[in-house]
Amino acid sequence: MNSPGKHEHHLDGVRILDLFAGPGGLDVAAHFLGFKSIGIEWDQNACETRYAAGLPTIHADVSVMRETRFDEIPESVDVLAGGPPCQSFSVAGNGAGRRALAKVEEYIHRLVDGEDEAKIDKELHDFGEDPRTALVLEPLRWILKAIETEGRDPYKVIVLEQVPAVLPLWKVYAELLRGGEGRLNGVKYEAQYWELKTEEFGVPQTRKRAVLVARLPGQGAVKPPETTHLPFDLHRQKRNTAQADMLPTDSSIARPKQSWISMAKALETASMLPGSPMDVSRLRTGDEMDFFVVSNYGSGGDPKNRGRRLSSEPAFTVTGKISRNKVYKSIAEYEAEKSDRFTIAESGVLQTFPHNFPWSGNDQAQQVGNAVPPRLGMHVLSRALRGNAPSKDELAAATTWPTVPRTTTDELRVIGCGDQSQCPPKSHKITRSRRKSAP
């Protein structure tokens, strides 16, 4: 067991609390901007990645932490960040959250108006839709908890992100935070919300995110982060998925003139960094990265309409099923059904994680897909906390993760899991040795 002094050392100076932290997309962004964070995450696999990466973590349910363990959050925390689970709101999901938007908006108002939370919780439990839908209320509950807890100050900055379908709820959040009424006790925020495209911030992937940023007055107007790259034209050409002659030919795989980042450029650059675990030689034809990707999921409402991307284009939205995307170097390979797959390290790079990020635990593809792209996180956090964009040096440094000593990983695991008694039920596999009976 580590001493309390070591625990304090790891938590000293923590400013950002990351709810639903996952493997650390926002935490990685904060690290390269010079801010220290702590994440709350219930998935043991994601926690193992975080421990290996040296990211302070509490392995717990976000709701339980708020209800019974709020005093364990360092008092230095003045920024609330997070992205509630998006599966029920996602286009790729069953859409329960999208159908329930009006109901969730009603609950948001009821929480701020001071209605009995036990009653609201019972209704949410009996809601009938995907239970994860209610988690989009958790950031608001944490905001109210900080305001109502004696000895705690309201969060100075709030940064939330989700799939685009949640943008109407971020609008409701923003309006309530600006008003300061009900349980907000007169605390008012400057708040704005936007839909951002990841490729416009140098992420080699097309992905849209709904982002909300709120700040206490006195820090200037809240402005959106400035884009650094051109958008990718999703309708660049029409392809008939049922006809082989409409598939990309080897001669058509060329680098575009637009300034967004392609899969080829991202993977090639990462593979050449010192100590890179990536070997992309299998994706080259001669000296050029030359491949195309067939998506695991359908498009245009047709599950059989599997989209395709050239290596000279950004990746599809990286989901937890990215390991099922099929990679081909030629039409001959496609016709012979001889496909390759992206490795976890390559998938992480397409999310803009450092090339040597220490993915750990099981379900690593799911961890990668659930994460916030760190490069997008850097732009959002830098604008929210500093009012400017991340520097070129900060962005350049974000390609490589520092080596984390095993002792640090072990110490962080004790902070996050301790004796495991307060971790989510059944999240640890505990093997007890059998005692031999006495002779």
Coordinates of C-alpha atoms in Angstrom, one line a residue:
M1 CA 0.0 0.0 0.0
N2 CA 1.3 3.4 -0.9
S3 CA 1.6 6.2 1.6
P4 CA -0.9 9.1 1.7
G5 CA 2.0 11.4 0.7
K6 CA 2.3 9.7 -2.6
H7 CA -1.4 10.0 -3.2
E8 CA -1.3 13.7 -2.5
H9 CA 1.6 14.0 -5.0
H10 CA -0.4 12.5 -7.8
L11 CA -3.5 14.6 -7.1
D12 CA -1.6 17.8 -6.3
G13 CA -2.6 20.7 -8.6
V14 CA -5.5 18.8 -10.3
R15 CA -7.7 21.4 -12.0
I16 CA -9.9 19.4 -14.4
L17 CA -12.5 16.7 -13.4
D18 CA -13.3 14.5 -16.4
L19 CA -16.6 12.6 -16.0
F20 CA -17.0 9.4 -18.1
A21 CA -13.3 9.7 -18.7
G22 CA -12.8 6.6 -20.9
P23 CA -9.1 5.9 -21.8
G24 CA -8.3 9.6 -21.5
G25 CA -9.0 11.7 -24.7
L26 CA -9.7 14.9 -22.8
D27 CA -7.0 14.1 -20.1
V28 CA -4.4 13.6 -22.8
A29 CA -5.4 16.9 -24.3
A30 CA -5.2 18.6 -20.9
H31 CA -1.7 17.0 -20.3
F32 CA -0.2 18.5 -23.4
L33 CA -1.7 21.9 -22.6
G34 CA -0.1 21.8 -19.1
F35 CA -3.2 21.1 -17.1
K36 CA -3.6 18.3 -14.6
S37 CA -6.8 16.3 -14.6
I38 CA -8.5 13.4 -12.8
G39 CA -11.0 11.1 -14.4
I40 CA -13.9 9.1 -13.2
E41 CA -14.4 5.9 -15.2
W42 CA -16.4 2.8 -14.4
D43 CA -14.9 0.5 -17.0
Q44 CA -12.0 -1.5 -15.6
N45 CA -10.3 -1.9 -19.0
A46 CA -10.3 1.9 -19.7
C47 CA -9.0 2.3 -16.1
E48 CA -6.1 0.0 -16.9
T49 CA -5.2 2.1 -19.9
R50 CA -5.3 5.2 -17.8
Y51 CA -3.1 3.8 -15.1
A52 CA -0.6 2.7 -17.7
A53 CA -0.6 6.2 -19.1
G54 CA -0.1 7.8 -15.7
L55 CA -3.5 9.5 -15.6
P56 CA -5.1 10.0 -12.2
T57 CA -8.3 8.0 -12.1
I58 CA -11.1 7.0 -9.8
H59 CA -12.6 3.7 -10.8
A60 CA -16.2 4.3 -9.9
D61 CA -19.7 5.1 -11.1
V62 CA -20.2 8.8 -11.8
S63 CA -23.5 8.9 -10.0
V64 CA -22.1 7.1 -6.9
M65 CA -19.2 9.6 -6.7
R66 CA -21.6 12.5 -6.8
E67 CA -24.0 11.1 -4.2
T68 CA -21.7 9.6 -1.6
R69 CA -18.0 10.4 -2.4
F70 CA -18.1 14.0 -3.6
D71 CA -15.7 15.0 -0.8
E72 CA -13.0 12.8 -2.5
I73 CA -12.7 15.2 -5.4
P74 CA -9.7 17.5 -4.9
E75 CA -10.7 21.0 -3.9
S76 CA -8.3 22.4 -6.5
V77 CA -10.7 21.2 -9.2
D78 CA -12.3 24.2 -10.9
V79 CA -13.1 22.8 -14.3
L80 CA -15.8 20.2 -15.1
A81 CA -15.5 18.3 -18.3
G82 CA -16.8 15.2 -19.8
G83 CA -18.8 13.4 -22.5
P84 CA -21.6 11.2 -21.2
P85 CA -22.0 7.8 -23.0
C86 CA -23.4 8.5 -26.5
Q87 CA -24.6 5.1 -27.6
S88 CA -28.3 5.8 -27.2
F89 CA -27.9 9.2 -29.0
S90 CA -25.6 7.9 -31.7
V91 CA -26.6 7.4 -35.3
A92 CA -25.0 4.0 -35.0
G93 CA -27.1 3.2 -31.9
N94 CA -30.8 2.3 -31.6
G95 CA -31.8 6.0 -31.3
A96 CA -33.5 5.8 -27.9
G97 CA -31.9 9.0 -26.9
R98 CA -32.9 10.8 -30.0
R99 CA -36.5 9.8 -29.4
A100 CA -36.3 10.8 -25.8
L101 CA -34.8 14.3 -26.3
A102 CA -38.0 16.2 -25.3
K103 CA -38.4 14.0 -22.2
V104 CA -34.8 14.6 -21.2
E105 CA -35.2 18.3 -21.7
E106 CA -38.1 18.2 -19.3
Y107 CA -36.0 16.5 -16.7
I108 CA -33.3 19.1 -17.1
H109 CA -35.7 21.9 -16.2
R110 CA -37.2 19.9 -13.3
L111 CA -33.7 19.3 -11.8
V112 CA -32.9 23.0 -11.9
D113 CA -36.3 24.0 -10.6
G114 CA -35.6 21.9 -7.5
E115 CA -38.0 19.0 -7.8
D116 CA -37.3 16.0 -5.6
E117 CA -34.4 14.1 -7.1
A118 CA -35.6 10.8 -5.7
K119 CA -38.8 11.2 -7.7
I120 CA -36.9 12.1 -10.8
D121 CA -34.6 9.1 -10.4
K122 CA -37.5 6.7 -10.0
E123 CA -39.1 8.1 -13.2
L124 CA -35.7 7.7 -15.0
H125 CA -35.5 4.2 -13.8
D126 CA -38.9 3.4 -15.2
F127 CA -38.3 5.4 -18.3
G128 CA -38.4 2.4 -20.6
E129 CA -35.7 3.7 -23.0
D130 CA -32.0 3.0 -22.9
P131 CA -31.0 3.7 -19.3
R132 CA -27.8 5.4 -20.5
T133 CA -29.9 8.2 -21.9
A134 CA -30.3 9.6 -18.4
L135 CA -26.5 10.0 -18.0
V136 CA -26.6 13.2 -20.1
L137 CA -28.1 14.7 -16.9
E138 CA -25.1 13.9 -14.8
P139 CA -22.9 16.9 -15.7
L140 CA -25.8 19.2 -14.6
R141 CA -26.1 17.3 -11.4
W142 CA -22.4 17.8 -10.8
I143 CA -22.7 21.5 -11.5
L144 CA -25.6 21.8 -9.0
K145 CA -23.7 19.7 -6.4
A146 CA -20.7 22.0 -6.5
I147 CA -23.0 25.1 -6.1
E148 CA -24.9 23.6 -3.2
T149 CA -22.0 22.0 -1.3
E150 CA -20.7 24.2 1.6
G151 CA -17.0 24.9 1.2
R152 CA -17.0 24.3 -2.5
D153 CA -16.9 27.0 -5.2
P154 CA -18.9 26.7 -8.5
Y155 CA -16.9 25.4 -11.4
K156 CA -15.2 28.2 -13.2
V157 CA -15.3 26.4 -16.6
I158 CA -17.5 23.7 -18.0
V159 CA -16.7 21.7 -21.1
L160 CA -19.1 19.0 -22.4
E161 CA -19.1 17.0 -25.6
Q162 CA -21.4 14.5 -27.2
V163 CA -22.7 13.3 -30.6
P164 CA -24.5 16.0 -32.7
A165 CA -28.0 14.6 -31.7
V166 CA -27.4 16.1 -28.2
L167 CA -26.9 19.7 -29.5
P168 CA -30.6 20.6 -28.5
L169 CA -29.9 19.5 -25.0
W170 CA -26.7 21.6 -24.9
K171 CA -28.8 24.5 -26.0
V172 CA -31.1 23.9 -22.9
Y173 CA -28.0 23.6 -20.7
A174 CA -26.6 26.9 -22.0
E175 CA -29.9 28.8 -21.5
L176 CA -30.3 27.6 -17.9
L177 CA -26.6 28.3 -17.1
R178 CA -27.0 31.8 -18.4
G179 CA -30.1 32.4 -16.3
G180 CA -28.8 31.3 -12.9
E181 CA -32.3 30.5 -11.6
G182 CA -33.6 27.8 -9.3
R183 CA -30.9 25.6 -7.8
L184 CA -28.2 27.6 -9.6
N185 CA -28.7 30.1 -6.8
G186 CA -27.9 33.1 -9.0
V187 CA -24.7 31.6 -10.4
K188 CA -24.6 32.6 -14.0
Y189 CA -22.3 31.5 -16.8
E190 CA -21.4 32.8 -20.2
A191 CA -22.3 29.7 -22.3
Q192 CA -22.2 28.7 -26.0
Y193 CA -22.5 25.5 -27.9
W194 CA -21.5 24.4 -31.4
E195 CA -21.2 21.4 -33.8
L196 CA -17.6 20.8 -34.6
K197 CA -16.1 18.7 -37.4
T198 CA -13.0 16.9 -36.3
E199 CA -11.1 17.0 -39.6
E200 CA -11.2 20.9 -39.4
F201 CA -8.9 20.6 -36.4
G202 CA -6.3 18.3 -37.9
V203 CA -7.9 15.0 -36.9
P204 CA -7.5 12.5 -39.8
Q205 CA -11.1 11.4 -39.4
T206 CA -14.5 12.7 -40.2
R207 CA -16.5 13.0 -37.0
K208 CA -19.0 15.6 -35.7
R209 CA -19.2 16.5 -32.1
A210 CA -21.7 18.7 -30.1
V211 CA -19.6 20.8 -27.7
L212 CA -20.8 23.1 -24.9
V213 CA -18.4 25.6 -23.2
A214 CA -19.5 27.7 -20.2
R215 CA -17.5 30.1 -18.0
L216 CA -18.1 32.3 -15.1
P217 CA -18.3 36.0 -16.1
G218 CA -15.1 38.0 -16.2
Q219 CA -13.2 35.7 -18.5
G220 CA -14.4 37.2 -21.7
A221 CA -17.0 36.1 -24.2
V222 CA -17.1 32.4 -25.0
K223 CA -16.0 31.9 -28.6
P224 CA -15.7 28.7 -30.6
P225 CA -12.2 27.2 -31.3
E226 CA -10.8 28.4 -34.6
T227 CA -10.6 25.7 -37.3
T228 CA -7.2 24.9 -38.7
H229 CA -8.1 22.7 -41.7
L230 CA -10.6 22.6 -44.5
P231 CA -13.7 20.4 -44.2
F232 CA -13.8 17.2 -46.1
D233 CA -16.5 16.9 -48.8
L234 CA -18.4 13.8 -48.0
H235 CA -20.1 14.0 -51.4
R236 CA -16.9 14.3 -53.4
Q237 CA -18.2 11.6 -55.8
K238 CA -21.0 9.1 -56.1
R239 CA -20.1 5.4 -56.0
N240 CA -22.4 2.5 -56.7
T241 CA -21.6 0.0 -54.0
A242 CA -23.0 -2.8 -55.9
Q243 CA -20.7 -2.5 -58.9
A244 CA -17.1 -3.5 -58.8
D245 CA -16.2 -1.1 -61.6
M246 CA -17.2 1.8 -59.4
L247 CA -14.7 0.8 -56.7
P248 CA -11.6 3.0 -56.5
T249 CA -8.9 1.9 -58.9
D250 CA -5.2 1.9 -57.9
S251 CA -4.6 4.9 -60.2
S252 CA -7.3 6.9 -58.5
I253 CA -5.7 6.7 -55.1
A254 CA -4.0 10.1 -55.0
R255 CA -3.3 12.7 -52.4
P256 CA -5.9 15.5 -52.5
K257 CA -5.0 19.2 -52.6
Q258 CA -7.3 20.0 -49.6
S259 CA -5.6 20.7 -46.3
W260 CA -7.3 18.1 -44.1
I261 CA -5.1 15.3 -42.9
S262 CA -5.4 11.9 -44.7
M263 CA -5.1 8.5 -43.2
A264 CA -1.9 7.9 -45.2
K265 CA -0.2 11.0 -43.9
A266 CA -1.2 10.4 -40.3
L267 CA -0.1 6.8 -40.2
E268 CA 3.1 7.4 -42.2
T269 CA 4.1 10.3 -39.9
A270 CA 3.4 8.3 -36.8
S271 CA 5.3 5.2 -38.0
M272 CA 8.5 7.3 -38.5
L273 CA 8.6 8.7 -34.9
P274 CA 11.3 7.3 -32.6
G275 CA 10.2 4.1 -30.9
S276 CA 7.0 3.8 -32.8
P277 CA 5.3 0.4 -32.5
M278 CA 3.7 0.9 -35.9
D279 CA 4.9 -1.0 -39.0
V280 CA 2.9 0.3 -42.0
S281 CA 5.0 -1.3 -44.7
R282 CA 2.1 -3.7 -45.4
L283 CA 0.1 -0.7 -46.5
R284 CA 2.6 0.6 -49.0
T285 CA 3.0 0.0 -52.7
G286 CA 6.5 1.0 -53.4
D287 CA 7.3 4.1 -51.5
E288 CA 3.6 5.3 -51.3
M289 CA 0.9 4.5 -48.8
D290 CA -1.7 3.1 -51.0
F291 CA -4.9 1.4 -49.7
F292 CA -8.6 1.9 -49.3
V293 CA -11.0 1.1 -46.4
V294 CA -14.4 -0.5 -46.5
S295 CA -16.5 0.5 -43.5
N296 CA -18.0 -2.0 -41.1
Y297 CA -21.3 -0.1 -41.0
G298 CA -23.8 1.1 -43.7
S299 CA -24.5 4.6 -44.8
G300 CA -27.6 6.5 -46.1
G301 CA -29.9 4.3 -44.0
D302 CA -28.8 1.1 -45.9
P303 CA -26.8 -1.3 -43.7
K304 CA -25.6 -3.0 -46.9
N305 CA -24.2 0.2 -48.3
R306 CA -20.7 0.0 -46.9
G307 CA -18.8 3.2 -47.5
R308 CA -15.2 3.4 -48.8
R309 CA -12.4 5.8 -48.1
L310 CA -9.1 6.1 -49.9
S311 CA -5.8 6.3 -48.0
S312 CA -5.5 9.9 -49.4
E313 CA -8.7 10.8 -47.4
P314 CA -9.6 11.1 -43.7
A315 CA -10.9 7.9 -42.0
F316 CA -14.5 7.2 -41.3
T317 CA -15.7 8.1 -37.8
V318 CA -13.6 5.8 -35.5
T319 CA -16.0 3.7 -33.5
G320 CA -15.6 0.8 -31.2
K321 CA -15.9 -1.5 -34.2
I322 CA -12.9 0.0 -36.1
S323 CA -11.2 -3.3 -35.9
R324 CA -13.9 -4.7 -38.2
N325 CA -13.2 -2.2 -41.0
K326 CA -11.5 -3.9 -43.9
V327 CA -8.3 -2.5 -45.4
Y328 CA -7.4 -3.4 -49.0
K329 CA -4.3 -2.5 -51.1
S330 CA -5.9 -3.2 -54.5
I331 CA -9.1 -4.1 -56.2
A332 CA -7.7 -7.6 -56.7
E333 CA -7.5 -8.0 -52.9
Y334 CA -11.1 -6.8 -52.6
E335 CA -12.4 -9.2 -55.2
A336 CA -10.4 -12.0 -53.5
E337 CA -11.8 -10.9 -50.1
K338 CA -8.2 -10.7 -48.8
S339 CA -8.4 -7.9 -46.3
D340 CA -6.2 -6.4 -43.6
R341 CA -7.2 -4.5 -40.4
F342 CA -6.0 -1.5 -38.6
T343 CA -4.0 -2.3 -35.4
I344 CA -4.9 -0.7 -32.1
A345 CA -2.0 1.7 -32.3
E346 CA -3.0 2.7 -35.8
S347 CA -6.6 3.1 -34.8
G348 CA -5.5 5.3 -31.9
V349 CA -3.4 7.5 -34.3
L350 CA -6.5 8.0 -36.4
Q351 CA -8.1 9.4 -33.2
T352 CA -4.9 11.5 -32.7
F353 CA -3.7 9.6 -29.6
P354 CA 0.1 9.5 -29.4
H355 CA 1.6 6.7 -31.5
N356 CA 3.0 5.0 -28.4
F357 CA 0.0 5.4 -26.1
P358 CA -0.1 2.4 -23.7
W359 CA -3.4 0.8 -24.6
S360 CA -4.1 -1.8 -21.9
G361 CA -6.8 -4.1 -20.7
N362 CA -9.4 -5.8 -22.9
D363 CA -11.8 -4.3 -25.5
Q364 CA -9.1 -1.9 -26.7
A365 CA -10.9 -1.2 -30.0
Q366 CA -14.0 -0.1 -28.0
Q367 CA -11.8 2.1 -25.8
V368 CA -10.3 3.8 -28.9
G369 CA -13.8 4.3 -30.4
N370 CA -15.3 5.7 -27.2
A371 CA -12.6 8.3 -26.7
V372 CA -12.6 12.0 -27.5
P373 CA -10.0 12.8 -30.2
P374 CA -7.2 14.4 -28.1
R375 CA -6.3 16.9 -30.8
L376 CA -9.9 18.2 -30.9
G377 CA -9.8 18.2 -27.1
M378 CA -6.7 20.4 -27.2
H379 CA -8.4 23.0 -29.3
V380 CA -11.6 23.1 -27.2
L381 CA -9.8 23.1 -23.8
S382 CA -7.3 25.7 -24.9
R383 CA -10.0 28.0 -26.1
A384 CA -12.1 27.4 -23.0
L385 CA -9.3 27.7 -20.4
R386 CA -6.9 30.1 -22.1
G387 CA -8.9 31.9 -24.8
N388 CA -6.5 30.9 -27.5
A389 CA -5.5 28.0 -29.7
P390 CA -2.9 25.4 -28.7
S391 CA 0.6 26.4 -29.9
K392 CA 2.4 24.6 -32.7
D393 CA 4.9 23.2 -30.2
E394 CA 2.1 21.8 -28.0
L395 CA 0.5 20.1 -31.0
A396 CA 3.8 18.7 -32.2
A397 CA 4.5 17.3 -28.7
A398 CA 1.2 15.6 -28.6
T399 CA 2.4 12.9 -31.0
T400 CA 4.5 11.1 -28.4
W401 CA 3.4 10.0 -24.9
P402 CA 6.0 10.2 -22.1
T403 CA 7.2 6.9 -20.5
V404 CA 5.4 6.1 -17.3
P405 CA 7.2 4.2 -14.6
R406 CA 5.6 1.0 -13.4
T407 CA 5.6 2.4 -9.8
T408 CA 3.4 5.3 -11.0
T409 CA 1.0 2.9 -12.6
D410 CA 0.8 0.9 -9.4
E411 CA 0.3 4.0 -7.3
L412 CA -2.5 5.3 -9.5
R413 CA -4.2 1.9 -9.4
V414 CA -4.3 2.1 -5.6
I415 CA -5.8 5.6 -5.8
G416 CA -8.3 4.5 -8.4
C417 CA -9.2 1.0 -7.0
G418 CA -7.8 0.8 -3.5
D419 CA -9.0 -2.4 -2.0
Q420 CA -11.6 -2.6 -4.8
S421 CA -14.4 -2.3 -2.2
Q422 CA -15.7 1.0 -3.7
C423 CA -15.3 0.0 -7.4
P424 CA -18.4 -0.8 -9.5
P425 CA -19.9 -4.2 -8.6
K426 CA -18.4 -7.2 -10.5
S427 CA -15.9 -5.0 -12.3
H428 CA -12.9 -6.9 -10.9
K429 CA -12.3 -10.6 -11.3
I430 CA -11.1 -11.7 -7.8
T431 CA -9.6 -15.1 -7.5
R432 CA -9.4 -16.5 -4.0
S433 CA -7.0 -19.3 -3.3
R434 CA -8.4 -22.3 -1.5
R435 CA -7.0 -23.2 1.8
K436 CA -6.0 -26.8 2.3
S437 CA -7.9 -28.5 5.1
A438 CA -5.9 -29.2 8.2
P439 CA -4.5 -32.7 8.5

